[in-house]
Structures are given as C-alpha cells and as structure tokens.
Coordinates of C-alpha atoms in Angstrom, one line a residue:
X5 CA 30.6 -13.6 28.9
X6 CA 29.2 -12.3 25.5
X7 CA 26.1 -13.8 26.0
X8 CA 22.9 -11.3 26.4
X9 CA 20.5 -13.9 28.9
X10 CA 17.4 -11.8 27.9
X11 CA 17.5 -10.5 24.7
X12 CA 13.6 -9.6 24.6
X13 CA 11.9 -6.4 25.8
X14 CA 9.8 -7.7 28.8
X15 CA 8.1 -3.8 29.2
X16 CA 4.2 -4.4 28.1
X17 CA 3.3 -2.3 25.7
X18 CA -0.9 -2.3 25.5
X19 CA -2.9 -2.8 22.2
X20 CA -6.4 -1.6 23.8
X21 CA -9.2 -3.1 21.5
X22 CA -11.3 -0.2 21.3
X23 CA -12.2 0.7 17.8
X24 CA -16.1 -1.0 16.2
X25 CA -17.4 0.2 12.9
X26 CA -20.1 -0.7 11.4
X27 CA -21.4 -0.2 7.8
X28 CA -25.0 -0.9 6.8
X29 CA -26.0 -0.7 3.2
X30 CA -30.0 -0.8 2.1
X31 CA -31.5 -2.5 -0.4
X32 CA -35.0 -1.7 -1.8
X33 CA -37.3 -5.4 -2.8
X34 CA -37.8 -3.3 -6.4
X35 CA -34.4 -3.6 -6.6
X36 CA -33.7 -6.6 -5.1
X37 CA -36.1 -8.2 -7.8
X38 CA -33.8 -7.0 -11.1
X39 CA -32.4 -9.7 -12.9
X40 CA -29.1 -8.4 -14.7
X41 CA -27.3 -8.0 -11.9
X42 CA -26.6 -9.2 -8.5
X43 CA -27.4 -6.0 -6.5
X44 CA -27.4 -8.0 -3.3
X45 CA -23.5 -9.4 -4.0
X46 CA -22.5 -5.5 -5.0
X47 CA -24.1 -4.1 -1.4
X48 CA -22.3 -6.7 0.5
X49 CA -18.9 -5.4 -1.4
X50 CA -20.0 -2.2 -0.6
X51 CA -20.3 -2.5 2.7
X52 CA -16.9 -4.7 3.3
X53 CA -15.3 -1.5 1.1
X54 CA -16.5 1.0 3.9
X55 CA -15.2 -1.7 6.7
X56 CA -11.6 -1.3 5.0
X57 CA -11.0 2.4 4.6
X58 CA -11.9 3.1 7.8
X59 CA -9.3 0.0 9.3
X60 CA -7.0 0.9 7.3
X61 CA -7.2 4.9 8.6
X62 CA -6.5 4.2 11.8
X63 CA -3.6 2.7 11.0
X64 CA -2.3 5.2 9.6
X65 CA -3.6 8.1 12.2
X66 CA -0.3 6.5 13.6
X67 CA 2.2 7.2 11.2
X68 CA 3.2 10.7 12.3
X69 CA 3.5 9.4 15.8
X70 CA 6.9 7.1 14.5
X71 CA 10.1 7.9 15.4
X72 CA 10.0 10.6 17.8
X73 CA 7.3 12.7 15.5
X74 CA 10.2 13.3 13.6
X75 CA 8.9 13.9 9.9
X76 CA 10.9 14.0 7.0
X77 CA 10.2 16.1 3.8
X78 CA 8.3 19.4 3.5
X79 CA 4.8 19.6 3.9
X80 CA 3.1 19.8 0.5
X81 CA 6.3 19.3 -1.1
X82 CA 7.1 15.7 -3.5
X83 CA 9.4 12.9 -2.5
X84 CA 12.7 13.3 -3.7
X85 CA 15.6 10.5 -4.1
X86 CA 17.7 12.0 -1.0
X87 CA 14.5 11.8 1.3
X88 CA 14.0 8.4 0.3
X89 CA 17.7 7.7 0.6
X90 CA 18.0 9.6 4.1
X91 CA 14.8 7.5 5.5
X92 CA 16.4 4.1 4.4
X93 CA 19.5 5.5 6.2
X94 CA 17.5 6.0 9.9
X95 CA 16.4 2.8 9.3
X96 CA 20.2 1.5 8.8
X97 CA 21.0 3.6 11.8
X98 CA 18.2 2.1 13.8
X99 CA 19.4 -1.5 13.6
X100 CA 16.3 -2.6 11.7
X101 CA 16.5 -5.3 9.7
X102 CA 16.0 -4.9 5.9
X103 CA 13.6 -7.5 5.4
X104 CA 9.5 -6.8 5.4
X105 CA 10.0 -2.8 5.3
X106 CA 7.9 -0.2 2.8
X107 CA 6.8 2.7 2.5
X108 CA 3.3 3.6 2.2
X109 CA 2.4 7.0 0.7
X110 CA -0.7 8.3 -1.6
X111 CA -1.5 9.2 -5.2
X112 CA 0.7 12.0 -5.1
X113 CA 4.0 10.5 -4.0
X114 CA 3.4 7.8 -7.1
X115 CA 3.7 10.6 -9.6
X116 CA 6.6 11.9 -7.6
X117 CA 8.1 8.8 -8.2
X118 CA 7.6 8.2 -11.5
X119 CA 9.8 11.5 -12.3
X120 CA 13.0 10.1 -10.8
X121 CA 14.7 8.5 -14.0
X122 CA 15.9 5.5 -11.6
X123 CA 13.4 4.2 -11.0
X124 CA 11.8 4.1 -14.2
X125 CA 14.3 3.9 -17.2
X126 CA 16.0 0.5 -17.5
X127 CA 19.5 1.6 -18.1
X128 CA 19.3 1.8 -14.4
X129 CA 19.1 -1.5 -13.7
X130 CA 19.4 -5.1 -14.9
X131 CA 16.1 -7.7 -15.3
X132 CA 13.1 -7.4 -16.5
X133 CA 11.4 -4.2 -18.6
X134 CA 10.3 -1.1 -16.9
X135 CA 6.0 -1.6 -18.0
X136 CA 5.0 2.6 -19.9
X137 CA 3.7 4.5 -17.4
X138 CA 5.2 2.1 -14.6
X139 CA 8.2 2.3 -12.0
X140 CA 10.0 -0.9 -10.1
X141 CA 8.4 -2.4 -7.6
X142 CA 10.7 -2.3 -4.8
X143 CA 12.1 0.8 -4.1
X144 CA 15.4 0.7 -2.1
X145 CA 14.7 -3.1 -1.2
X146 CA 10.7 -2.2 -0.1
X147 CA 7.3 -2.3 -2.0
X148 CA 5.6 1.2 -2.3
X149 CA 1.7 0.7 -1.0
X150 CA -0.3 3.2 -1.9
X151 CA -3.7 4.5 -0.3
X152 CA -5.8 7.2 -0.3
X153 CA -6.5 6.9 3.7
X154 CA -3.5 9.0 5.3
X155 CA -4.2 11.1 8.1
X156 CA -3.8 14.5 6.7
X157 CA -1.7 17.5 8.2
X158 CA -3.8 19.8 10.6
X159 CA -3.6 23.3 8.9
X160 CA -1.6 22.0 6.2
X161 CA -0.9 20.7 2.3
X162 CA -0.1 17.1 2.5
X163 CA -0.6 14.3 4.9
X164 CA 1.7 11.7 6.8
X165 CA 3.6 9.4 4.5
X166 CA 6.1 6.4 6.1
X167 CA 9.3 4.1 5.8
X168 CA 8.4 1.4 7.9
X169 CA 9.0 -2.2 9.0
X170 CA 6.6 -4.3 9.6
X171 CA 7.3 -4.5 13.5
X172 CA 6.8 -0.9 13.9
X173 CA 3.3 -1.2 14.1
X174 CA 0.2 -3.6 15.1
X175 CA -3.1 -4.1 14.6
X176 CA -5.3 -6.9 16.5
X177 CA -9.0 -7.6 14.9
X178 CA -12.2 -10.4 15.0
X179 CA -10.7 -13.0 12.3
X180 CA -14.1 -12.6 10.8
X181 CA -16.1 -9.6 9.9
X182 CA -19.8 -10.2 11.2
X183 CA -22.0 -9.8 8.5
X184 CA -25.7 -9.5 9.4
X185 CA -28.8 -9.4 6.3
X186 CA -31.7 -7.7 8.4
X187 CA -34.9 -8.3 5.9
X188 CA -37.4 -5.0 6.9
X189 CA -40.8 -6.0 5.4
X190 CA -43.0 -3.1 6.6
X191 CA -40.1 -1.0 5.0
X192 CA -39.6 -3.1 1.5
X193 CA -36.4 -3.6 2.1
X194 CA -33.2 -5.4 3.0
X195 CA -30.4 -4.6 5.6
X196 CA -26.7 -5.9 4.8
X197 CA -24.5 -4.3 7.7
X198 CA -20.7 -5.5 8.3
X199 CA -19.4 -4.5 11.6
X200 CA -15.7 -5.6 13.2
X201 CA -14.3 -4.7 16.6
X202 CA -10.0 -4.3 16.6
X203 CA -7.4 -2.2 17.9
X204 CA -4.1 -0.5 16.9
X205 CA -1.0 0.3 18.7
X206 CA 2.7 1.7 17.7
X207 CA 5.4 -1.4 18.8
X208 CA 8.5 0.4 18.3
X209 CA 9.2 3.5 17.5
X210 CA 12.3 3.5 15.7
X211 CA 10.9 0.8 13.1
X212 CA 9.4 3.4 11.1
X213 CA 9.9 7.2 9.3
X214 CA 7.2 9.4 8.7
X215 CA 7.4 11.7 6.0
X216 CA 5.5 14.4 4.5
X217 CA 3.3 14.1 1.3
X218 CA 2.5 16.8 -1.3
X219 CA -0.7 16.3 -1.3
X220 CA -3.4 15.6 1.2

C-alpha cells in the first residue's frame, strides 16, 4: 500500500535517573561582612559552575559509546577536513536529518580548525567577514561547541570528540537546581550548596560520530 502504519520505534529504551551532585561552597562572616564586593553572589556562581561541569561530563562519558564505538580520527592526532567530511558523510548515510547536528570537541580541535584555510579566509565563502583570530560558525551546516569536559581516552593522548544530532542523545533533570544557604553560627560561617538529581541515556546510536581529539 506504500503506507508505513507505524512509523515509530515502540522498543523502550530506559533513561534511569541516577546521577545527584552536590556542590557546597563556604563562606566565612569576616568575609561575608566586606563591602566591595558581593562574595555571597560569587559563591552561589561558584557553586552553580561546579553543578555544570560535572552535568555536562556525563554527557559526554557517552560520546565514545555512538555509533557502534566506532571512532574516527587518530588518537592524539588534529581534526582534519576529510575527517570532518567523512563524519558528515555517516551521518548522510544514516538517514539523519541535517537540521540541529554539531560537533562538540575541546580546546584543541579549535586550533585544529582554525588552520584549515576554509574555514577561516573569506575567499572561501560569500557573507559576512571572517572576525582575526576567528573561524565560521557553522561548520558543514553545524555549530562547533566546545568544552573542556570530554571523557578522556584510557591509556591514551586525546579524548572523545563527536558529530552528533540532537536525537542521538538525552538527558532528563529537576527543572530547578535546589539551592540551600545553611547559616553555621558556632562555625562563623555560611553554607551555599546547589545539588540536582538527572539522568543520561544514548537514544540512537547512529545519530552521532565520535571521534578522536589531540589532546586530552
């Protein structure tokens, strides 16, 4: 008939909520009592800062797990244009859909990427100028995120890069961080401790490419 009745994938696939960290910053009343700056406001930052590297790291624990724990690239050795070419292509391959994909690499794959002439020299391509020191945004279609929270290779030089869309992954957490401000007066001194609860889980495997960074 040409007509697929069930076109979704009706196999559960189980996003265990299983991950709390908390982060508890102390601040002294001697402190607390200096004018020129808000030391209070910084610790709460501080705090929220910790929250966020560690969520974000184990999302990324699950990079090298994508499609198949194929990796592309060497370890310890830089991104080139035909491994970001040949990752967009297993993508292509893959059937996934172009839109809301990116790659999400470290420090090192940034300098990598700002020795390939294409993507920094404006003969390559029409619009607006290319900022010193800069590269596009997009590359191949998809914004390059950058973090310094990769899992790094066991044993190894680099850590565990990826071409991903959106879909290949998931992550389920508390809409709000709990924030707690324990005052500890036989101590002189003031508690601020965030703490979330969430979970992470791979969704399809094809919808992303992990790759191998130069540096861990």
């Amino acid at each position: 008939e040409g007509v697929q009745k069930n076109p979704f994938n009706t196999a559960a696939i189980t996003l265990t909520i299983d991950q709390y960290f908390e982060a508890p910053v102390t601040v002294d009343y001697m402190t607390r009592r200096q004018s020129q700056v808000d030391v209070v406001s910084k610790a709460q930052n501080e705090s929220a800062y910790a929250l966020s590297k560690k969520i974000d790291s184990t999302l990324c624990d699950l990079f090298s797990s994508l499609n198949g724990a194929t990796i592309r690239g060497v370890d310890g050795s830089a991104w080139t244009d035909n491994i970001l070419i040949a990752a967009v292509e297993e993508l292509d391959e893959a059937d996934i859909p172009e839109e809301n994909r990116c790659w999400v690499s470290d420090p090192s794959v940034k300098a990598d990427i700002m020795k390939i002439d294409k993507f920094t020299r404006n003969d390559y391509f029409a619009g607006d100028a290319v900022v010193t020191g800069m590269f596009r945004k997009d590359i191949y279609g998809g914004p390059l995120l950058i973090t310094n929270n990769l899992t790094a290779v066991s044993s190894g030089t680099g850590s565990y890069g990826v071409y991903m869309h959106r879909d290949a992954l998931a992550i389920a957490i508390q809409e709000n961080l709990d924030v707690d401000r324990v005052d500890q007066p036989l101590k002189h001194q003031l508690v601020i401790n965030t703490t979330a609860l969430w979970g992470v889980a791979e969704l399809r495997d094809v919808g992303g490419v992990p790759i191998y960074t130069r540096l861990s």
